[in-house]
Short mmCIF file of C-alpha atoms in Angstrom, two decimals:
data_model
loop_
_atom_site.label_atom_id
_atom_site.label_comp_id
_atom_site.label_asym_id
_atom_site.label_seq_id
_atom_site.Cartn_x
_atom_site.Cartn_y
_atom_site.Cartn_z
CA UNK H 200 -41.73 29.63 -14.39
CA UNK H 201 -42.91 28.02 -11.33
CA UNK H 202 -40.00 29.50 -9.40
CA UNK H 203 -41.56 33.20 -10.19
CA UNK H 204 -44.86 32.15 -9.29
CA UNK H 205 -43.79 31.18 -6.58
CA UNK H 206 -41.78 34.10 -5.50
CA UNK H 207 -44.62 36.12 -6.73
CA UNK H 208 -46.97 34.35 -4.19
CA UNK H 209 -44.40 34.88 -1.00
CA UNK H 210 -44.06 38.42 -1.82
CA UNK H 211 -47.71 39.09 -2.30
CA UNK H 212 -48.44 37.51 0.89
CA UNK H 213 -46.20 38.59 3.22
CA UNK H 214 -46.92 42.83 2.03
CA UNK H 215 -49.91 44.61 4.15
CA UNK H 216 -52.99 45.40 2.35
CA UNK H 217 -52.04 49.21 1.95
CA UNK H 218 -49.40 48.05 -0.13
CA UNK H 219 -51.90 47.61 -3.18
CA UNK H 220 -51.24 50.90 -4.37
CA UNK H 221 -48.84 52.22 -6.95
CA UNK H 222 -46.00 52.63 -4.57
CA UNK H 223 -46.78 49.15 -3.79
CA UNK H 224 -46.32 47.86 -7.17
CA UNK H 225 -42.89 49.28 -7.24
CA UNK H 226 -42.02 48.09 -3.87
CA UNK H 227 -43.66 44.21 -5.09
CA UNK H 228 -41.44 44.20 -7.89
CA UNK H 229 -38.25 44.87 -5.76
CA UNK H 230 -39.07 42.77 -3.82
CA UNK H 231 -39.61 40.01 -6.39
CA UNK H 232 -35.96 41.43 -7.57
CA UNK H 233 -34.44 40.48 -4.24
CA UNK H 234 -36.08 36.99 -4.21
CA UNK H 235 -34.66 35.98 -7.49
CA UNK H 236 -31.31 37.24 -6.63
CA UNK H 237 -31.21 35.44 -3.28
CA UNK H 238 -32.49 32.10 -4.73
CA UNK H 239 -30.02 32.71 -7.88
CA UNK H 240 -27.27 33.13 -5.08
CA UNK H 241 -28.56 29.85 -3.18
CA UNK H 242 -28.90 27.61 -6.42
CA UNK H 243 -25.22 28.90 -7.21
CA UNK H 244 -23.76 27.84 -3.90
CA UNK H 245 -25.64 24.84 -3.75
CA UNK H 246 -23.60 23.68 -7.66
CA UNK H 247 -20.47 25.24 -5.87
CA UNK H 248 -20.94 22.98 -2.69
CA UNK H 249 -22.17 20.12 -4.77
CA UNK H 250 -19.23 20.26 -7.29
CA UNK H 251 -16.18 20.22 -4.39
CA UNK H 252 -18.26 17.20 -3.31
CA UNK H 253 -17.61 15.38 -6.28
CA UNK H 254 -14.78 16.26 -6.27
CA UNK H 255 -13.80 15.60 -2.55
CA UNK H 256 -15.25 11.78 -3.25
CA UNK H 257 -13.15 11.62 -6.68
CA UNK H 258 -10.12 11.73 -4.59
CA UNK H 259 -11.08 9.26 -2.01
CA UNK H 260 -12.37 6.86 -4.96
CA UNK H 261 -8.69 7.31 -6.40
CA UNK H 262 -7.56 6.01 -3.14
CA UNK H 263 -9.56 3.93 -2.25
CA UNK H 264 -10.49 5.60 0.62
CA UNK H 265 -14.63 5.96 2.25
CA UNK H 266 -16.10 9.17 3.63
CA UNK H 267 -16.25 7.82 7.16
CA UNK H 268 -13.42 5.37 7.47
CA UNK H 269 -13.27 2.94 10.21
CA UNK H 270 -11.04 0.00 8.97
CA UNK H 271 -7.76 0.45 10.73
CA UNK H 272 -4.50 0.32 9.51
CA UNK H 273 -3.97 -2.75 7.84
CA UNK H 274 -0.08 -3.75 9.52
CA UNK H 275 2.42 -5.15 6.97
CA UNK H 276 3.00 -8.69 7.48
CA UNK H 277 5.37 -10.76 7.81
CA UNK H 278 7.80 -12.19 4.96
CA UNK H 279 6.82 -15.38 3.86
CA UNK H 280 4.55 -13.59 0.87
CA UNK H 281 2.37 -13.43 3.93
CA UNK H 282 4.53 -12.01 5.70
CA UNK H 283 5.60 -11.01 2.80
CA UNK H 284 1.50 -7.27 2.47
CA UNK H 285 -1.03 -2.78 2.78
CA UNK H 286 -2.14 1.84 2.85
CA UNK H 287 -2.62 3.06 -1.13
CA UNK H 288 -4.58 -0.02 -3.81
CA UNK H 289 -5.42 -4.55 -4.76
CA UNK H 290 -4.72 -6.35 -2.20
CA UNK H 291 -4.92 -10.03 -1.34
CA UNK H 292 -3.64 -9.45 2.58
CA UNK H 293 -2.93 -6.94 4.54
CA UNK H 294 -0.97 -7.06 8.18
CA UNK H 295 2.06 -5.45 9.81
CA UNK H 296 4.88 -5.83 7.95
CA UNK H 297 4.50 -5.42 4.21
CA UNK H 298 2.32 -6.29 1.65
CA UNK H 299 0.75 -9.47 0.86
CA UNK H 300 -0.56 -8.55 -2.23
CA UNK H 301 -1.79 -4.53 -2.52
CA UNK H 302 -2.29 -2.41 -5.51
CA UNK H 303 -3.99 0.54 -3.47
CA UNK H 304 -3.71 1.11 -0.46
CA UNK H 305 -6.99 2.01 2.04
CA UNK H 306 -6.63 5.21 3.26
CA UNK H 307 -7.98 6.88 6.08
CA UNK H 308 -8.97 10.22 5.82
CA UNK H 309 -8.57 13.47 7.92
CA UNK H 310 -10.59 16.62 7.26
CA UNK H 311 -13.72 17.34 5.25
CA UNK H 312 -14.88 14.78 2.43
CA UNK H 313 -16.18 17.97 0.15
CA UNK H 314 -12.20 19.10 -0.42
CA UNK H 315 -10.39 17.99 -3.14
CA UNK H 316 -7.14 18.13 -0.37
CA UNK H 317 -6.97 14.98 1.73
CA UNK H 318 -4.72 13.32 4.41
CA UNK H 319 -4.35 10.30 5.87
CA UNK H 320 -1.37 8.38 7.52
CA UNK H 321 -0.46 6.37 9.87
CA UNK H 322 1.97 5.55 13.21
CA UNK H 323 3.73 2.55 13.93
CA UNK H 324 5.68 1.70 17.06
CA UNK H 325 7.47 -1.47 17.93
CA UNK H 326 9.03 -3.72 20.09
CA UNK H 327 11.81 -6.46 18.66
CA UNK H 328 14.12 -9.38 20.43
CA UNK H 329 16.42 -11.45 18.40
CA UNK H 330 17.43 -14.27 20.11
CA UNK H 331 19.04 -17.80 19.54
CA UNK H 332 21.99 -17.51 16.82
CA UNK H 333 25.59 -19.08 18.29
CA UNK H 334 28.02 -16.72 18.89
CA UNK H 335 25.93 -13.58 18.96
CA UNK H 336 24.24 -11.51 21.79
CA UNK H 337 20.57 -11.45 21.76
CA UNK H 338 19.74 -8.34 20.84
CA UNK H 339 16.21 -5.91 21.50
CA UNK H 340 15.49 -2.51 20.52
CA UNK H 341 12.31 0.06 19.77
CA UNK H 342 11.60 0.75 16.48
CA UNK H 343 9.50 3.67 15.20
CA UNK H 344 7.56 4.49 12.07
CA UNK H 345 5.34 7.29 10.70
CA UNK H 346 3.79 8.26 7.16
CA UNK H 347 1.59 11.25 6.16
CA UNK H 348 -0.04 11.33 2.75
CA UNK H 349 -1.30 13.96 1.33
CA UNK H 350 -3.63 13.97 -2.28
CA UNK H 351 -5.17 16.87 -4.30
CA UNK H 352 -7.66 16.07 -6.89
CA UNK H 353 -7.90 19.11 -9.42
CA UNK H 354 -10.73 17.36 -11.26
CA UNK H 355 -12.69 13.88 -11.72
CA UNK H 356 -9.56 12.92 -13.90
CA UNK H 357 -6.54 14.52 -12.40
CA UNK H 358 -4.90 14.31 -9.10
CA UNK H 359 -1.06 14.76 -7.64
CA UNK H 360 0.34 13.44 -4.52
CA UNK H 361 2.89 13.13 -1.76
CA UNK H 362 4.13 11.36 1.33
CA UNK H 363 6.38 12.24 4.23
CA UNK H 364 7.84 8.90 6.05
CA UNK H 365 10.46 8.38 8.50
CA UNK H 366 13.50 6.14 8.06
CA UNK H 367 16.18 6.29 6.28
CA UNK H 368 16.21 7.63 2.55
CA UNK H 369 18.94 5.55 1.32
CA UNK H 370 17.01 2.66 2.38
CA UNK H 371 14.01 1.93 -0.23
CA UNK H 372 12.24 -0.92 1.24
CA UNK H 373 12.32 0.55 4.72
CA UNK H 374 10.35 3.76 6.93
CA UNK H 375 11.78 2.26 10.16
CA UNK H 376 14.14 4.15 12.71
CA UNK H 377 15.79 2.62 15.40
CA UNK H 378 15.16 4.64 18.28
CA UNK H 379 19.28 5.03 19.50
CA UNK H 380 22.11 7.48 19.04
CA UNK H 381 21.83 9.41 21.76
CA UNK H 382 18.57 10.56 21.11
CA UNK H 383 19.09 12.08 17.82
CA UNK H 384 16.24 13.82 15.69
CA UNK H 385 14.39 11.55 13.62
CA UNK H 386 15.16 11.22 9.66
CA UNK H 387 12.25 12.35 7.40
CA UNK H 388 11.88 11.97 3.55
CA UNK H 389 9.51 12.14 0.87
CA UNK H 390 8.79 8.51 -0.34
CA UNK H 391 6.22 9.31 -2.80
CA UNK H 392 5.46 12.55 -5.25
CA UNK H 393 3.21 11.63 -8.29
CA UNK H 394 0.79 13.05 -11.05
CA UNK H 395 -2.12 10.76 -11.47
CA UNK H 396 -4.93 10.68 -14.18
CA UNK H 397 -7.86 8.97 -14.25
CA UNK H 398 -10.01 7.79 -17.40
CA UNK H 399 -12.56 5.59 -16.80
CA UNK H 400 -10.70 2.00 -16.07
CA UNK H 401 -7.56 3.74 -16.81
CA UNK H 402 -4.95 5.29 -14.28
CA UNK H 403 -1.51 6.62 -15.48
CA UNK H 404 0.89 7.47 -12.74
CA UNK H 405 4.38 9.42 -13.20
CA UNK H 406 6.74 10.49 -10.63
CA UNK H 407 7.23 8.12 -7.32
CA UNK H 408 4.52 6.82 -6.24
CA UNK H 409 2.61 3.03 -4.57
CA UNK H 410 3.61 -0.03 -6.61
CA UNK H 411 0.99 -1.16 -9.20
CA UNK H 412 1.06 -4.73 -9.30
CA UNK H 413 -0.16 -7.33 -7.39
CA UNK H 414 2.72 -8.61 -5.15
CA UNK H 415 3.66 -10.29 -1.70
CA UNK H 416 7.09 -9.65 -0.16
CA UNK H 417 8.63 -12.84 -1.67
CA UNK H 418 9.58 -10.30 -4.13
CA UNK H 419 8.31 -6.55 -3.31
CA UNK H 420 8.87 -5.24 -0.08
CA UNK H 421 5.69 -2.57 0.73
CA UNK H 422 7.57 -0.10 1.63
CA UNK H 423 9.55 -0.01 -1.94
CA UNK H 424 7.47 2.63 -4.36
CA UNK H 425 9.08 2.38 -7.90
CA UNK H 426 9.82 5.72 -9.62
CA UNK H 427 9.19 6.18 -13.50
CA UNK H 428 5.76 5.44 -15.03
CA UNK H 429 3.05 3.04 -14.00
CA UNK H 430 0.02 2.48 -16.04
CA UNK H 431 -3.50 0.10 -14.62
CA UNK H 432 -6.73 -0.54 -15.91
CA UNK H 433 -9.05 -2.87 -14.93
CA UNK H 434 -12.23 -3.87 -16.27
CA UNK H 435 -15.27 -6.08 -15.52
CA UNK H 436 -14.99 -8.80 -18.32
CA UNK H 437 -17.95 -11.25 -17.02
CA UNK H 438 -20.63 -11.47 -14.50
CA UNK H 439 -18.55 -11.66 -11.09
CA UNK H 440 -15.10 -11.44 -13.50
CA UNK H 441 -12.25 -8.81 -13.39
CA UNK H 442 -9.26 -8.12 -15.31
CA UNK H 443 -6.65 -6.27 -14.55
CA UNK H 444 -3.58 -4.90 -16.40
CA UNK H 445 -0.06 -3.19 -15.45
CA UNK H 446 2.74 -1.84 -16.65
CA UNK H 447 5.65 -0.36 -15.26
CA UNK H 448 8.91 1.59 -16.43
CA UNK H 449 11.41 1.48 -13.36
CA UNK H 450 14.04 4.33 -13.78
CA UNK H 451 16.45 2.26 -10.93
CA UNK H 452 19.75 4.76 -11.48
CA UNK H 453 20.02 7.13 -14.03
CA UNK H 454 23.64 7.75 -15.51
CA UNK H 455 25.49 10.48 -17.64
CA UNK H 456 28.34 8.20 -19.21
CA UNK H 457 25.88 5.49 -21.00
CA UNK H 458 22.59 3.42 -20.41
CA UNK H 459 20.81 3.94 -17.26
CA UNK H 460 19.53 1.16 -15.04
CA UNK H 461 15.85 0.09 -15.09
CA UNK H 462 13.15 -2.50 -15.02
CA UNK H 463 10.23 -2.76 -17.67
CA UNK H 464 7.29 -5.06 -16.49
CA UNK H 465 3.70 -6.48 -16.84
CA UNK H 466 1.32 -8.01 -14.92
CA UNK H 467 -1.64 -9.72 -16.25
CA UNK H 468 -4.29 -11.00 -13.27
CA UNK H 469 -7.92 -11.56 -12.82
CA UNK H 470 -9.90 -12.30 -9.81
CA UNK H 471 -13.30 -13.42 -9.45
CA UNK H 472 -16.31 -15.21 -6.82
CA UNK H 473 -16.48 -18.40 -8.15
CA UNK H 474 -19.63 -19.14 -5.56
CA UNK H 475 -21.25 -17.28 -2.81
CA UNK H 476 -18.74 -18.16 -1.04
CA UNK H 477 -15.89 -18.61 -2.71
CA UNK H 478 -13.51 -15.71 -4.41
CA UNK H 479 -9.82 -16.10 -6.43
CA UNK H 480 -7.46 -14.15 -7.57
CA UNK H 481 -4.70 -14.95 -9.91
CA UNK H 482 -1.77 -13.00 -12.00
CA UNK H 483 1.44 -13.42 -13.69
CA UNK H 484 4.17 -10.87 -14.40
CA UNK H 485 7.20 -10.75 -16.39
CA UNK H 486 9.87 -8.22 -14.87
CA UNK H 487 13.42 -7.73 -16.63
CA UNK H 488 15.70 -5.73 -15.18
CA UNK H 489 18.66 -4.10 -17.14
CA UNK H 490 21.29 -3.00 -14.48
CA UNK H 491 24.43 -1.63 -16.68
CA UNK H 492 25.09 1.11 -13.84
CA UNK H 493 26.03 0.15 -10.12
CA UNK H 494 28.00 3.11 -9.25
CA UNK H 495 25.11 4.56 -6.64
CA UNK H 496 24.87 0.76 -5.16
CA UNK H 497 25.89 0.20 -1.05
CA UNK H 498 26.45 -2.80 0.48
CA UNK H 499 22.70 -2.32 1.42
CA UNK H 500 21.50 -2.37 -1.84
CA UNK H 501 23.83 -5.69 -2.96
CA UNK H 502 22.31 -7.35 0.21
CA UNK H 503 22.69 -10.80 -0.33
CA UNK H 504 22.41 -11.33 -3.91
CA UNK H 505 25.92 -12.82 -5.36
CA UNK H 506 28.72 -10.34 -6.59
CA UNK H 507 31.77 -10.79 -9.00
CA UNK H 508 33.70 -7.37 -9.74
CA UNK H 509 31.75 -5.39 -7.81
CA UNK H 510 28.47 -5.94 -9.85
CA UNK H 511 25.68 -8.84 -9.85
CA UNK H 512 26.74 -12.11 -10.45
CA UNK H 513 23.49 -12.93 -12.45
CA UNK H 514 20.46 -11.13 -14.27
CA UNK H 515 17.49 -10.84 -13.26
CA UNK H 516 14.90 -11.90 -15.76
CA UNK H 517 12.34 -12.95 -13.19
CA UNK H 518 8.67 -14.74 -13.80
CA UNK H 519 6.30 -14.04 -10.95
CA UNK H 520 3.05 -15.96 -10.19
CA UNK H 521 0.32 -15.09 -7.20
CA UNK H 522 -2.25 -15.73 -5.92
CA UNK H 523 -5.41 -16.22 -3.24
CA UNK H 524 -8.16 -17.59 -2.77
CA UNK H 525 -10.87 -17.12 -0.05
CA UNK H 526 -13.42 -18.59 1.73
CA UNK H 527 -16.01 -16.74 3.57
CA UNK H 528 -18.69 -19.84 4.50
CA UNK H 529 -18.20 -18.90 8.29
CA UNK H 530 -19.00 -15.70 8.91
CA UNK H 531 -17.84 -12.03 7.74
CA UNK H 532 -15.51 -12.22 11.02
CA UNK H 533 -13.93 -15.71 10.05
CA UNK H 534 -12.56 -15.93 6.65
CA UNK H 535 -10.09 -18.18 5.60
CA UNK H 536 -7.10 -17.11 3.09
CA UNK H 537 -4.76 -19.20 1.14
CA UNK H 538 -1.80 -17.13 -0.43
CA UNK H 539 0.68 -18.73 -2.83
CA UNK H 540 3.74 -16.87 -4.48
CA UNK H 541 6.43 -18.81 -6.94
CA UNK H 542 8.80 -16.65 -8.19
CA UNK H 543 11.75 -17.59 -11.00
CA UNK H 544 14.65 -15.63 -11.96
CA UNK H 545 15.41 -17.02 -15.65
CA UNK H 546 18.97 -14.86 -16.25
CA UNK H 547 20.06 -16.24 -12.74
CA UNK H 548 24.19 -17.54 -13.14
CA UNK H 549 23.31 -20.20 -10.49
CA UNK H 550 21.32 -22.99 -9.76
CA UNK H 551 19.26 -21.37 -6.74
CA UNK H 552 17.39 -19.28 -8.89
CA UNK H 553 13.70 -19.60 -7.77
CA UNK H 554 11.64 -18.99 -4.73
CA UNK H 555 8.06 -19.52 -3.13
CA UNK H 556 5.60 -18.50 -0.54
CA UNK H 557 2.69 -20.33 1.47
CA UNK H 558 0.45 -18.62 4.05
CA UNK H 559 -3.11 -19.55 5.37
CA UNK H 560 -4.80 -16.19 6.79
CA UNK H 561 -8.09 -17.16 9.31
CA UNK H 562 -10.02 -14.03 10.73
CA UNK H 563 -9.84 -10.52 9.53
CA UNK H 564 -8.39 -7.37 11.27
CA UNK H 565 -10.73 -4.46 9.85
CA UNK H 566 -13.10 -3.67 12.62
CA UNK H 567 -13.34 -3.44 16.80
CA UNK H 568 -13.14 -6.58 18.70
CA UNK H 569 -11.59 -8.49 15.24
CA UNK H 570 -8.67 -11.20 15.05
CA UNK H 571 -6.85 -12.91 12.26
CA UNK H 572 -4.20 -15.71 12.92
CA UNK H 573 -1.47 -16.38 10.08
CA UNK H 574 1.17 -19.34 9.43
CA UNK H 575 3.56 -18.68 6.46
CA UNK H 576 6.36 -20.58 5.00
CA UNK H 577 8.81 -19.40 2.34
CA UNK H 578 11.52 -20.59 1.09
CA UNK H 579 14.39 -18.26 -1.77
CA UNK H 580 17.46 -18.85 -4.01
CA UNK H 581 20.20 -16.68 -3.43
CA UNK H 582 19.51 -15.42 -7.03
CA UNK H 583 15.61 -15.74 -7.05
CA UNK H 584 15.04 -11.66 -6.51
CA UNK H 585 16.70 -8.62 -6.98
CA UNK H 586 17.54 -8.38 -2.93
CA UNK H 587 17.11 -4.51 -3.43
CA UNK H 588 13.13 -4.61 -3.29
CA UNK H 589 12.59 -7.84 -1.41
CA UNK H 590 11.58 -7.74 2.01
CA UNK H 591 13.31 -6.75 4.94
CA UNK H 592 11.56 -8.36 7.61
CA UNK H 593 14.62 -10.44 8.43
CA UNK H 594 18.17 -9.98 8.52
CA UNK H 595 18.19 -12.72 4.90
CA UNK H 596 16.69 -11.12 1.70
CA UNK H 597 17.24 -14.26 -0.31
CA UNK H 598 18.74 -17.50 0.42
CA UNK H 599 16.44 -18.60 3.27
CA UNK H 600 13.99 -20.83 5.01
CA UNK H 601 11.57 -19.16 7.03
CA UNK H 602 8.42 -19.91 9.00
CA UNK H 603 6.15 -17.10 10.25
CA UNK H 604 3.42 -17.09 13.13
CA UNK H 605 1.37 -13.96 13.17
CA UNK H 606 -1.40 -12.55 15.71
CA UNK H 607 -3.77 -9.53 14.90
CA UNK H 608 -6.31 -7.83 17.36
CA UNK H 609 -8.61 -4.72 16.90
CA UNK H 610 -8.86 -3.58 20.39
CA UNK H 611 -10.85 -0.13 18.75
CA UNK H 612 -11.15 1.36 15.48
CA UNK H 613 -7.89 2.54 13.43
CA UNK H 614 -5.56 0.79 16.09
CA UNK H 615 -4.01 -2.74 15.35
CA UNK H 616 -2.11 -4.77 17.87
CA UNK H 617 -0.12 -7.24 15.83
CA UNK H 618 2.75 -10.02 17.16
CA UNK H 619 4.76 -11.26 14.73
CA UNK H 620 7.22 -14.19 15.06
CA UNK H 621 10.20 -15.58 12.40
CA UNK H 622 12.07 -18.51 12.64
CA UNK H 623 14.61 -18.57 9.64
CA UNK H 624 18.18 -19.81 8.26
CA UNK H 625 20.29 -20.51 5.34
CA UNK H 626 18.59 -22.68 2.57
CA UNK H 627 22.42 -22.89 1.12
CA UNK H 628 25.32 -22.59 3.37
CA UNK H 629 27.73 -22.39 0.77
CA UNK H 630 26.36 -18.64 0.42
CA UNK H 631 27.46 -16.62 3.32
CA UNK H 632 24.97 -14.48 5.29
CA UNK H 633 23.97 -12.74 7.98
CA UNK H 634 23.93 -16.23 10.62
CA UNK H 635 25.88 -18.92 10.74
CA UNK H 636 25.14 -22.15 8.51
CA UNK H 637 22.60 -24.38 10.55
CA UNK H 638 21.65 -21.62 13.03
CA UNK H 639 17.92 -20.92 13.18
CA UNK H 640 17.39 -17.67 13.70
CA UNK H 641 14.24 -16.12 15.34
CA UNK H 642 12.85 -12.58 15.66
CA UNK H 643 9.75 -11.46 17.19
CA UNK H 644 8.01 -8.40 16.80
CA UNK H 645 4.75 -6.76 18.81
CA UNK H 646 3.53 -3.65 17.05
CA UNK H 647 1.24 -1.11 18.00
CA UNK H 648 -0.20 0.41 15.20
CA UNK H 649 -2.92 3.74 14.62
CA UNK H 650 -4.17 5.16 11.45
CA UNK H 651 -5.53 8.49 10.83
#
């Protein structure tokens, strides 16, 4: 009603006063005509725009992502479940090598915030010397990395995805190529391709896609994204409280002769500010892994987990426990972390079947002029972790010692400079590995990386 008045008033206004005559009327009430068709047209564009808005924002909020992002890309740590975190989804850490503890993964975003099509990725270059083992060469080389991500969100509650990376794609805790052979093209993959749905504190993945529980490397490498099903939901159960839930159905190897390998797990955590000042995060997971099929195993996928007959020595039955806690008392620019990771591998056939992390994080690495300083210490059984999807930082997926030091510095926004140095060996030299018994080791790493 008060939209024809008002039409009514504009028209009557802007016609001379020899338009009061019956022609007039006639030409008044086309013109009123026009005016409701042009305003209809404007109201319907306005929904249109309004709704790919919403929907736009639906995909970021499935990734975590912000209109206008500015926090740069959060480099994977190091290994010691520091060293040990990460861009899709819950995460305790994040620095240049892996995943400290993620569960979605920040994402930067290209391109307009009304589409329901998004992209974001990020670029990775590096420099690494290995120096100090007996008998060996010290060796240096450049190392490359790049990921692109791309999300469409059909609705508020359904969304599929993808991801281009380099590296190799036999390799699936790894997007690293070493830049050598002659200058060869770069390999390229697709690391991730999912169906996601959304209902209220719900999400149900299927396909390949980011790993859903909370984790450091001490037993998931960040760049390893399981393939099967994944299901989280996470509710507010107090004032300050959160639970969270996750499940996951692994398909590992799938086989035409009998039972295919996989892994069926939980997670159970909850985090929550226990002062101003103070906030926690804890979980436990259970994750048995039933591994009747070997036949599309390599030597890289073995690693350095025992063998008898050309299959695993022991199951893998493992009990996982994280967590961090965090105190912010100094400053938004100065908080101090404490990760912890114990890991336990109850179908292990030996004795050095368990494993666990330490790091202390102080700083933060999310906007222009920040730094964050890391120690870690870790030590693994030889049969703690399936050495598949453990970390990769060194050349020792189990069965080691290892201290980390670790520099991050935000020179401008979306750009990391990170150093990263390991010192490791043998915890058992009855176990052969990649270095001598009683060498340390040592590996540093200076990474430049940029997120878009």
């Amino acid at each position: 009603m008060c939209r024809s008045i008002l039409i009514c008033c504009t028209a009557l206004c802007s016609l001379p006063a020899h338009a009061q005559t019956a022609t007039g009327v006639v030409d008044l009430r086309a013109e009123i005509e026009r005016l409701r068709a042009e305003t209809d047209r404007k109201i319907a564009e306005l929904r249109a725009e309004t709704d790919a808005r919403i929907a736009g924002l639906t995909g970021l909020l499935e990734r975590g992502g912000t209109v206008a992002a500015t926090t740069p890309p959060q480099a994977n740590p190091p290994q010691s479940m520091t060293a040990h975190l990460p861009p899709a989804d819950i995460q305790l850490r994040a620095t240049v090598d892996n995943s400290a503890i993620p569960a979605r993964r920040p994402a930067t975003v290209v391109g307009s915030a009304t589409s329901p099509l998004q992209f974001s990725g990020d670029l990775r270059m590096r420099y690494e010397e290995n120096f100090g083992e007996s008998g060996r060469h010290d060796r240096s080389r450049g190392v490359v990395r790049g990921r692109l991500r791309a999300t469409y969100a059909f609705d508020k509650n359904f969304s599929m995805g993808a991801r281009l990376v380099t590296g190799d794609p036999d390799d699936p805790n790894s997007a690293d190529l070493t830049l050598t052979q002659f200058d060869d093209d770069l390999l390229v993959s697709v690391d991730q391709a999912f169906a996601r749905a959304t209902f209220g504190g719900l999400d149900l993945y299927a396909g390949k896609f980011d790993n859903p529980f909370i984790r450091t490397d001490l037993v998931w490498d960040g760049d390893v994204n399981p393939q099967g099903l994944a299901a989280i939901y996470s509710a507010p159960v107090a004032p300050g409280v959160r639970l969270r839930a996750s499940a996951l159905h692994f398909i590992i190897d799938e086989s035409s002769a009998g039972r295919d390998s996989s892994m069926d797990g939980g997670q159970l955590g909850i985090s929550a500010k226990l002062a101003p000042q103070w906030d926690v995060e804890l979980a436990g997971a259970y994750y048995g892994y039933a591994l009747p099929v070997v036949v599309d195993a390599d030597p890289g996928d073995f690693r350095s987990n025992l063998l008898s007959g050309g299959r695993y020595l022991s199951d893998f039955r493992i009990v996982d426990a994280v967590g961090s806690i965090t105190f912010s008392g100094l400053g938004p620019k100065m908080p101090i972390r404490l990760v912890g990771n114990y890991v336990h591998n109850l179908g292990a056939a030996v004795s050095d079947d368990t494993g666990y992390g330490a790091d202390i994080f102080i700083g933060r690495a999310a906007q222009k002029g920040d730094w964050r300083f890391q120690y870690g210490y870790a030590e693994m059984g030889v049969d703690g972790v399936l050495a598949v999807f453990s970390h990769d930082n060194t050349d020792l997926a189990t069965n080691y010692l290892q201290h980390t030091l670790a520099v991050d510095f935000v020179p401008r926004s979306r750009v990391v400079l990170n150093a990263t140095y390991y010192r490791y060996r043998l915890k058992n030299p009855i176990y052969t590995g990649a270095i001598a018994p009683g060498d340390w080791a040592n590996r540093l790493r200076l990474n430049f990386i940029y997120a878009f």
